[in-house]
Coordinates of C-alpha atoms in Angstrom, one line a residue:
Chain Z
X11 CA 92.6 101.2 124.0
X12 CA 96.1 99.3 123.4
X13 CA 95.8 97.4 120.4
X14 CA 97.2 93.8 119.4
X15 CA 100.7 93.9 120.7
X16 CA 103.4 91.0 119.3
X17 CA 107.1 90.5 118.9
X18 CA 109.8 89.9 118.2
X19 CA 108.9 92.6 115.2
X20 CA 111.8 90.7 112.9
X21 CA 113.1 87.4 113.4
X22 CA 116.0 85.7 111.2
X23 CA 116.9 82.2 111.9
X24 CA 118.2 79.2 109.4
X25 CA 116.5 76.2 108.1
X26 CA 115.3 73.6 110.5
X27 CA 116.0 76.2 113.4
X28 CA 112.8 76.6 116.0
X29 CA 111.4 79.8 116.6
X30 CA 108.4 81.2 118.5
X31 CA 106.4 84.5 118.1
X32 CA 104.1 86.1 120.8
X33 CA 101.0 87.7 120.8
X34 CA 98.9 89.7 123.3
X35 CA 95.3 90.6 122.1
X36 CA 92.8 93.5 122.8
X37 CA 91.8 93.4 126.5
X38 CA 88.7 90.8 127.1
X39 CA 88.6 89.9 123.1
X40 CA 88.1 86.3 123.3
X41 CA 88.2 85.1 120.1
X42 CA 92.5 85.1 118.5
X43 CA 93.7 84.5 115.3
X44 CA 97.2 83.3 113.6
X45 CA 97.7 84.3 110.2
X46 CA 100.5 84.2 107.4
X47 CA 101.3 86.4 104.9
X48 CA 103.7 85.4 102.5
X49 CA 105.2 88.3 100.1
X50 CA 102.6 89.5 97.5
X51 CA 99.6 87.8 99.1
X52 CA 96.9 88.3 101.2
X53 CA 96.9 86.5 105.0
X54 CA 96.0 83.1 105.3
X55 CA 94.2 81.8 108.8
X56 CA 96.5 79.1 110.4
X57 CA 94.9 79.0 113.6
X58 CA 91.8 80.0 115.4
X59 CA 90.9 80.1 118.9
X60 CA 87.9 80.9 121.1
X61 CA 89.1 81.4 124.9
X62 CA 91.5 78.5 125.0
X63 CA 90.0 76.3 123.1
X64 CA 90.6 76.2 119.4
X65 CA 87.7 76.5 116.7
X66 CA 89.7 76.4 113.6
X67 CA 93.5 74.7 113.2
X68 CA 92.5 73.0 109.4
X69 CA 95.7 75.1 107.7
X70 CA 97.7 74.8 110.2
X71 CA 100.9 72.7 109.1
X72 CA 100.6 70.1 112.2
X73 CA 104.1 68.5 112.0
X74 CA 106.1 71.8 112.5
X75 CA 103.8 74.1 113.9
X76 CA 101.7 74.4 117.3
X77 CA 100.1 77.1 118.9
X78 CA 98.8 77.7 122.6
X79 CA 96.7 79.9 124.3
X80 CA 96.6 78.6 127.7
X81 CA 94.8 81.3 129.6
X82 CA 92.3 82.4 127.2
X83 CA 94.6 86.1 126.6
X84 CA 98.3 85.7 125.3
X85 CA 99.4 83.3 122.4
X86 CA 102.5 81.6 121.5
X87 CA 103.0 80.2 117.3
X88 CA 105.7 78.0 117.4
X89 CA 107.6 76.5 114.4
X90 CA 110.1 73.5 114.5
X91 CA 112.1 72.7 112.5
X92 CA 111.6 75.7 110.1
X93 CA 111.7 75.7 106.2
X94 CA 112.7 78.0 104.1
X95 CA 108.9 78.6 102.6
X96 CA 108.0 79.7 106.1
X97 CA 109.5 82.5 105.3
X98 CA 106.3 85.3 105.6
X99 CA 104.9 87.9 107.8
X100 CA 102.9 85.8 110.9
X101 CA 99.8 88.1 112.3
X102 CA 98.1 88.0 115.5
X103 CA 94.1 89.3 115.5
X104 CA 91.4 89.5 118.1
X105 CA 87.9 90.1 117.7
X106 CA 85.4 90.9 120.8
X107 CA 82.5 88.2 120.3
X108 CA 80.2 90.4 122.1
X109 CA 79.8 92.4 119.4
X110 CA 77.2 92.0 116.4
X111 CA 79.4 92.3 113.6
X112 CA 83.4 91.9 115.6
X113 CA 86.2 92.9 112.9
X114 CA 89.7 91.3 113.6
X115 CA 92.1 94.3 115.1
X116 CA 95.4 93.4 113.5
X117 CA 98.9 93.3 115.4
X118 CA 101.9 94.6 113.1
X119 CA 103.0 91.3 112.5
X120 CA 106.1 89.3 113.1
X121 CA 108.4 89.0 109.9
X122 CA 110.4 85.9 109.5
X123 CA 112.9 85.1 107.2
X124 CA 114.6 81.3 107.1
X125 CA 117.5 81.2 105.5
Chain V
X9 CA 91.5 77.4 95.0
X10 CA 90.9 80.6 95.9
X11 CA 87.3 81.2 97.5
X12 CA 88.0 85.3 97.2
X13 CA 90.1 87.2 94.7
X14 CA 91.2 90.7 93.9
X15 CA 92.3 90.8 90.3
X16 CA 93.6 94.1 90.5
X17 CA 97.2 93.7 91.7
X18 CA 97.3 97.5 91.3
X19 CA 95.5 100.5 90.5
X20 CA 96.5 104.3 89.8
X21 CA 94.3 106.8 90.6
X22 CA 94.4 111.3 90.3
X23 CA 94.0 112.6 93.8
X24 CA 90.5 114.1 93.7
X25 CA 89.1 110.9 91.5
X26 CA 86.7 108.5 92.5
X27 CA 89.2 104.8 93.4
X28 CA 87.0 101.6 92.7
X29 CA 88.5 98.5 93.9
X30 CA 86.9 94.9 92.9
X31 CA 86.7 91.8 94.6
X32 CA 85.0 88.6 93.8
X33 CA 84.5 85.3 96.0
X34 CA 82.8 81.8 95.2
X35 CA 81.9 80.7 98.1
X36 CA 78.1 81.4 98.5
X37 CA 78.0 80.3 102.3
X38 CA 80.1 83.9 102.7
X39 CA 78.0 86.3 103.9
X40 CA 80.5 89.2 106.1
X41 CA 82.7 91.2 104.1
X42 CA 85.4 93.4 105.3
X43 CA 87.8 95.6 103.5
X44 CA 90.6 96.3 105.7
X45 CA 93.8 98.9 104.6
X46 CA 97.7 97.8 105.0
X47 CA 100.8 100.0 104.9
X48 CA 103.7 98.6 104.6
X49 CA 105.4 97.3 107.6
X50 CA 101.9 97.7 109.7
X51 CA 99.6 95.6 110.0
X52 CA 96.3 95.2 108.3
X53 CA 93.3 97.6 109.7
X54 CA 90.2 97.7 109.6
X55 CA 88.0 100.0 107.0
X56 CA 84.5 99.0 106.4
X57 CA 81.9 96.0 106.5
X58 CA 78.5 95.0 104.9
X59 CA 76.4 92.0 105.9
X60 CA 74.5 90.1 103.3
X61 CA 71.4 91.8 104.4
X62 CA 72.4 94.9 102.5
X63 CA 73.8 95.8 99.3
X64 CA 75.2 99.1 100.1
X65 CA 76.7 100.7 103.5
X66 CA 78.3 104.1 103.7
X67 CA 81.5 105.4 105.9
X68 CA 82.5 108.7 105.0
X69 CA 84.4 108.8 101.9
X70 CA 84.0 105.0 101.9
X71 CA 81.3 102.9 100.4
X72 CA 81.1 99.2 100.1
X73 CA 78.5 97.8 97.3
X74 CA 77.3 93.9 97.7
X75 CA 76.1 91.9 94.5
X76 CA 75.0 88.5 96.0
X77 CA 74.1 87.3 92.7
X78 CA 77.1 88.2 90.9
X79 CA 79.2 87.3 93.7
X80 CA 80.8 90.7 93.6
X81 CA 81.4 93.6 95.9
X82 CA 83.4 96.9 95.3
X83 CA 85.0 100.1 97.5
X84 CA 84.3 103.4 96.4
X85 CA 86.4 106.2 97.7
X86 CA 85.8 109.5 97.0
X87 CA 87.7 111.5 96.9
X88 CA 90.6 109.8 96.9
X89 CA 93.4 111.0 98.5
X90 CA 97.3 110.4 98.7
X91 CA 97.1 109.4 102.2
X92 CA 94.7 106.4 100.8
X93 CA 97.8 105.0 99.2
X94 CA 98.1 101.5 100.8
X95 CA 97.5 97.8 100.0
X96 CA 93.4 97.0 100.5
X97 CA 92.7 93.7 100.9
X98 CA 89.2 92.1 100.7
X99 CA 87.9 89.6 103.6
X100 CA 85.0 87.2 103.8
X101 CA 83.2 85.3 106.2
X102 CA 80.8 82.1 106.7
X103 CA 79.2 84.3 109.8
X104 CA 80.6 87.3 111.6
X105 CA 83.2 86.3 113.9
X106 CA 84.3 83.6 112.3
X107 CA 87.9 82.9 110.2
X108 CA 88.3 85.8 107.5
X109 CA 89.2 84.2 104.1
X110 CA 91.0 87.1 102.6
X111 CA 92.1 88.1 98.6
X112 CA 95.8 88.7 97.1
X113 CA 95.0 92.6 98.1
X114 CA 95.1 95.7 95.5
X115 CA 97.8 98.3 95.6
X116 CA 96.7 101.9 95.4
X117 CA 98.5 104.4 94.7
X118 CA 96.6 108.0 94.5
X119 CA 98.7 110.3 92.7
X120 CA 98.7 114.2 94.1

């Protein structure tokens, strides 16, 4: 079974550039996740979605981030204008809603540094 | 405010030794845990879960304790061993499925 596939793997742009990171879940998992990880801590949900729809977009820093799912499978995160605290490692998760107790299968993560 | 913490930044075990990492969460509405396992420049996989309905819940060398009424739940692994070396983050969640609030994470390093 392919796992949780995402790139670019790295990612280096300056301040107030835009950049945009893709994910492709586990076949037929419906439910997606965006998460950050900044150096030293543990990941923080920015995003949640169900399908298409999203459940859970609470953390999600509005003015310079979105995110899309438009099919219900493959994601884009977007940031624009970047800062230079966005600087952290951005992970894509799926979970399969059929199950009783789904875990989250992690991607590897997209590291971005804003310089 | 941090609804789960991990306040072990690190720990040090002997290859061999039992490894017993801590994690503690306020949030009494929590009631999935996960403990998932990161190298570095990987991401995050999964390890082991326990619902609320069960205090204890066994996967090999691993072994998850739940204290709802401390708040508290641990990972045993014995034996260690240096391939265990990674960060181990603790998760939480309001109902299976839903967002995982996770801890800082707890470096292990198992020493051959």
């Amino acid at each position: 079974e392919a796992g949780v596939a995402q790139s670019p793997r790295y990612k280096i742009i300056e301040k107030r550039q835009s950049v945009a990171f893709w994910c492709n879940p586990i076949s037929g998992h419906a439910t997606l996740y965006w998460y950050q990880q900044i150096l030293g801590q543990g990941p923080k949900l920015l995003i949640q979605f169900q399908n298409n729809g999203v459940v859970d977009d609470s953390q999600l820093p509005k003015d310079r981030f979105s995110a899309e799912r438009l099919k219900g499978v493959d994601s884009t995160l977007k940031i624009q204008p970047a800062k230079l605290e966005d600087s952290a490692v951005y992970l894509c998760a799926s979970s399969d809603t059929g199950e009783l107790f789904p875990e989250a299968f992690f991607g590897q993560g997209t590291r971005l540094t804003v310089v | 405010d941090q609804q789960v913490k991990q306040n072990s930044p690190s720990l040090s075990v002997q290859e061999g030794r039992i490894s017993i990492l801590n994690c503690d969460y306020t949030n009494s509405m929590f009631d999935y845990f996960l403990w998932y396992k990161k190298y570095p420049a990987e991401g995050p996989t999964f390890l082991i879960s326990i619902s609320s309905i069960k205090d204890k819940n066994e996967d090999g060398r691993f072994t998850v304790f739940l204290n709802k009424s401390a708040k508290h739940l641990s990972l045993h692994i014995v034996p260690s061993q240096p391939g265990d070396s990674a960060v181990y983050f603790c998760a939480a969640s309001a109902q299976a499925g839903n967002m995982l609030t996770f801890g800082g994470g707890t470096r292990l390093m198992v020493k051959p």
